[in-house]
CSV table of C-alpha atoms in Angstrom, one decimal:
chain,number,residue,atom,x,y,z
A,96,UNK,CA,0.0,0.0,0.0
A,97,UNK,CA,2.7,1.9,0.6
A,98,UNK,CA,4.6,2.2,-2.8
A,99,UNK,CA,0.4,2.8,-4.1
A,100,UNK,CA,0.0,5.9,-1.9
A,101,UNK,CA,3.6,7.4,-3.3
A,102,UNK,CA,2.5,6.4,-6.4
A,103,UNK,CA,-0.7,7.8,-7.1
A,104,UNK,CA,-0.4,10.7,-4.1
A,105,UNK,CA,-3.8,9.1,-2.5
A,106,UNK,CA,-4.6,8.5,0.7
A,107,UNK,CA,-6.3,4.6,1.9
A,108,UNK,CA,-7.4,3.2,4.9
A,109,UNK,CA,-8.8,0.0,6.0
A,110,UNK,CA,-10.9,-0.3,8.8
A,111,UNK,CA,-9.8,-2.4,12.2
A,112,UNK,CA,-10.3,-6.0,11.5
A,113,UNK,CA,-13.6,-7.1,12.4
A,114,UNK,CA,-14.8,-3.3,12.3
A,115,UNK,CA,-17.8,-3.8,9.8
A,116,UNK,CA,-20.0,-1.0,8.1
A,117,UNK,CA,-23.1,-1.2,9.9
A,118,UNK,CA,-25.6,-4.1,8.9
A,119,UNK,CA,-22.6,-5.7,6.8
A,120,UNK,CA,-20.3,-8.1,7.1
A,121,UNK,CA,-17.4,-6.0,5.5
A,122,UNK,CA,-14.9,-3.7,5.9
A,123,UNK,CA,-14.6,0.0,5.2
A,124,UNK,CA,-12.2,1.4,3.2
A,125,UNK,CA,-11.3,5.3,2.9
A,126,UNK,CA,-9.7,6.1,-0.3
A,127,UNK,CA,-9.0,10.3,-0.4
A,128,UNK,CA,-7.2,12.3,-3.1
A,129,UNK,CA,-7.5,13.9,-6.9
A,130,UNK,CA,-10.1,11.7,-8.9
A,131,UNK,CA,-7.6,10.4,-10.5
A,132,UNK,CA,-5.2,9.1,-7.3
A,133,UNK,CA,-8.7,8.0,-5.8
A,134,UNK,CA,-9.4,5.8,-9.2
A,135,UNK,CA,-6.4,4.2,-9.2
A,136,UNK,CA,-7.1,3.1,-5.7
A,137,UNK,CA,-10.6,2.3,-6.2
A,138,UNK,CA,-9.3,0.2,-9.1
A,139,UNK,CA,-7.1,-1.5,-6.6
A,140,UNK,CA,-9.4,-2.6,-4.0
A,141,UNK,CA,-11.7,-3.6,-6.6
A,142,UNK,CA,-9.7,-6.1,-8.0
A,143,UNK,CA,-8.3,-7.8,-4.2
A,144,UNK,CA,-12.1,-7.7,-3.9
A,145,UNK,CA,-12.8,-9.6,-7.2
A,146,UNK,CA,-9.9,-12.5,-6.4
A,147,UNK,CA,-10.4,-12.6,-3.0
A,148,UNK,CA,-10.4,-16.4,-1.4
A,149,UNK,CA,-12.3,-16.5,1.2
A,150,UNK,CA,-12.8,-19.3,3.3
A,151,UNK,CA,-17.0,-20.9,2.7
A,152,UNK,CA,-17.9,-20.0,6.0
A,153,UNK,CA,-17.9,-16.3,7.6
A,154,UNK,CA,-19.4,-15.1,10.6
A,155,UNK,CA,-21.3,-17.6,10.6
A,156,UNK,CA,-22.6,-17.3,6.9
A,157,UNK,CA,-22.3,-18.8,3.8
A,158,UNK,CA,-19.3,-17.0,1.3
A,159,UNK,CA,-21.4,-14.6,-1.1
A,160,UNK,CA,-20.4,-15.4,-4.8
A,161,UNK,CA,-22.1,-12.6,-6.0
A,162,UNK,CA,-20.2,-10.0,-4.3
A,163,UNK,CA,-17.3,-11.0,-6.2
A,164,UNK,CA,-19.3,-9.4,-9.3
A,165,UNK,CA,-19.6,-6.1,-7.4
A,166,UNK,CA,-17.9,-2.6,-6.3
A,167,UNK,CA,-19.7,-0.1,-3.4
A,168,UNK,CA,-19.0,2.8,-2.9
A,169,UNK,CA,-20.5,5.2,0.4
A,170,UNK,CA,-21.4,8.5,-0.7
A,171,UNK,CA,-23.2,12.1,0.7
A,172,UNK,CA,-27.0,11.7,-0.2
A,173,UNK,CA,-26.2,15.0,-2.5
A,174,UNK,CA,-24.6,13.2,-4.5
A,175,UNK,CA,-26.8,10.0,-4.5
A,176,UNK,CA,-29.3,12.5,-6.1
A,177,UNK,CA,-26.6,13.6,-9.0
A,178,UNK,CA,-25.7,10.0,-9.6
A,179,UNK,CA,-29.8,9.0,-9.7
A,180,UNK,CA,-30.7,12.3,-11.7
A,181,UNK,CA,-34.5,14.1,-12.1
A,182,UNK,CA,-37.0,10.3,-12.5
A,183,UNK,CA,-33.5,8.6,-12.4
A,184,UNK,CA,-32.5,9.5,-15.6
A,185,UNK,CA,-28.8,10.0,-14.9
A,186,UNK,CA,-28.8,6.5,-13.1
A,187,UNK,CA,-30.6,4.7,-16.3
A,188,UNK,CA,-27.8,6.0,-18.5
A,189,UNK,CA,-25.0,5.3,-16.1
A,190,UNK,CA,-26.2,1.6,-16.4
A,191,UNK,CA,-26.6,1.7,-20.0
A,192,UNK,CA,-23.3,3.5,-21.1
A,193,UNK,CA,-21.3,1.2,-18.8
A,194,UNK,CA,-23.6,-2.2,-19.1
A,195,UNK,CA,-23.6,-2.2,-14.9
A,196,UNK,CA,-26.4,-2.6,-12.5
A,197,UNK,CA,-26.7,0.5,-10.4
A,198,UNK,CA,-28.2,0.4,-6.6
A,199,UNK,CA,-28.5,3.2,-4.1
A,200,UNK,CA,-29.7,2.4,-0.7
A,201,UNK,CA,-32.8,4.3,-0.3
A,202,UNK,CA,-33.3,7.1,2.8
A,203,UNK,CA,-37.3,5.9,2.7
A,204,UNK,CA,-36.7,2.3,3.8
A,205,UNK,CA,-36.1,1.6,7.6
A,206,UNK,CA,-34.9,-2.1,6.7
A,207,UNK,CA,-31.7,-0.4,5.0
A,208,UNK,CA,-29.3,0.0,7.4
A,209,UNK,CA,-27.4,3.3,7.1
A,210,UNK,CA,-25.6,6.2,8.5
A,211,UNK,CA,-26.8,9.9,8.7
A,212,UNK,CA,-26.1,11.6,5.3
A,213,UNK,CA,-24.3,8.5,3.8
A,214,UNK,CA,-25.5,5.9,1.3
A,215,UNK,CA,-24.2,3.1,-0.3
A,216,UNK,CA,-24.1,2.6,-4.5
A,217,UNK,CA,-23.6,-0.8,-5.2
A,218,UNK,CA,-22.2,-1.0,-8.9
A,219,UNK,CA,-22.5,-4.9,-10.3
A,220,UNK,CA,-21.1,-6.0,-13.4
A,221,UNK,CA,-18.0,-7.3,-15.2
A,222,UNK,CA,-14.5,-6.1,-13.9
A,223,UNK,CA,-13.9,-3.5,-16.8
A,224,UNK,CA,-17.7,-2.8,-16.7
A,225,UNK,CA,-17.5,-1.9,-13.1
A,226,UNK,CA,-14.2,-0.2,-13.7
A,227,UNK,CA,-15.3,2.4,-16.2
A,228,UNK,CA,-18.8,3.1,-14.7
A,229,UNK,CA,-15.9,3.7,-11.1
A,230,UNK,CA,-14.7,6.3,-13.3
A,231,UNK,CA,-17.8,8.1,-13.9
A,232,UNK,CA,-18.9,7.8,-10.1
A,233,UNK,CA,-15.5,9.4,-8.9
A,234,UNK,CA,-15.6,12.3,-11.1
A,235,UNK,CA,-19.5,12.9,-10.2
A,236,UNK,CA,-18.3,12.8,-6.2
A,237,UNK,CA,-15.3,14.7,-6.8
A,238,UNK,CA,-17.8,17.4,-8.4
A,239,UNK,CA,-20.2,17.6,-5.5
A,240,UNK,CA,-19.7,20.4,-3.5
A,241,UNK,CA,-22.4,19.5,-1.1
A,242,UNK,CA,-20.8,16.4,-0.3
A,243,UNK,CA,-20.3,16.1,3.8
A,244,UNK,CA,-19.1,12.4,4.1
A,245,UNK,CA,-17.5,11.9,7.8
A,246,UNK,CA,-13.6,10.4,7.0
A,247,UNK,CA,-14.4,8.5,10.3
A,248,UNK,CA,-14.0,4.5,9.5
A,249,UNK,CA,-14.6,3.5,12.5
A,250,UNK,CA,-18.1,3.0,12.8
A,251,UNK,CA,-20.9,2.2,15.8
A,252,UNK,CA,-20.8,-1.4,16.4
A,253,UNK,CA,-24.0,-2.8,14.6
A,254,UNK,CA,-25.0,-6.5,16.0
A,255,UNK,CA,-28.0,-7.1,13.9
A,256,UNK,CA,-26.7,-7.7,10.7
């Protein structure tokens, strides 16, 4: 990690081990920087996250294929609305110009688990897929000036995940 944050001039951090987002089973991850330093990190952690072995069993579960297939992101609910767009436009042609799935936890549902002024955009697809639709999302985020994300990653401990 070092040699990456000489490299691109970005900033990364991984939460404590066994410090999950709230109602997950993962880990958090601050990347900070240009867009283009926080990219090339994103791009990073994307693929460990894609060829990660994990063992069949954790916590208690069953190993999740699917997330193999998938990238997210937490962002400021501003910019949830500039990535969704007016009757989710925006969203709709995010998907179709990068052949991705697109999910953004909504504020409305109380069985979403989430923190004050955060959501989480789940981007599902192919690695290269999921790469360039990253590179969208980053420059949208690095454009929102009414983004307030807290750089904490140490979140409340959440037991009913």
């Amino acid at each position: 990690l070092n040699i990456i944050r000489k490299q691109t001039g970005g900033i990364i951090k991984l939460s404590q081990n066994k410090a999950y987002y709230p109602g997950t089973d993962e880990r958090v991850v601050l990347i900070k920087g240009r867009p283009d330093s926080a990219y090339a990190l994103l791009k990073l952690v994307h693929s460990k996250v894609r060829t990660r072995k994990a063992p069949p069993i954790i916590n208690g579960r069953p190993f999740n294929e699917i997330r193999l297939q998938q990238m997210k992101l937490i962002i400021a609910n501003s910019t949830a609305g500039k990535i969704i767009g007016t009757g989710g436009e925006i969203i709709k042609m995010i998907q179709q110009d990068y052949n991705v799935k697109l999910y953004i936890t909504n504020v409305e549902n109380p069985k979403e688990k989430r923190i004050q002024n955060e959501r989480i955009c789940t981007i599902k697809g192919d690695e290269l897929s999921v790469n360039k639709c990253m590179v969208d999302l980053v420059e949208r985020i690095a454009a929102d000036e009414m983004a307030d994300l807290d750089t904490n990653i140490d979140y409340p401990k959440c037991e009913d995940r």
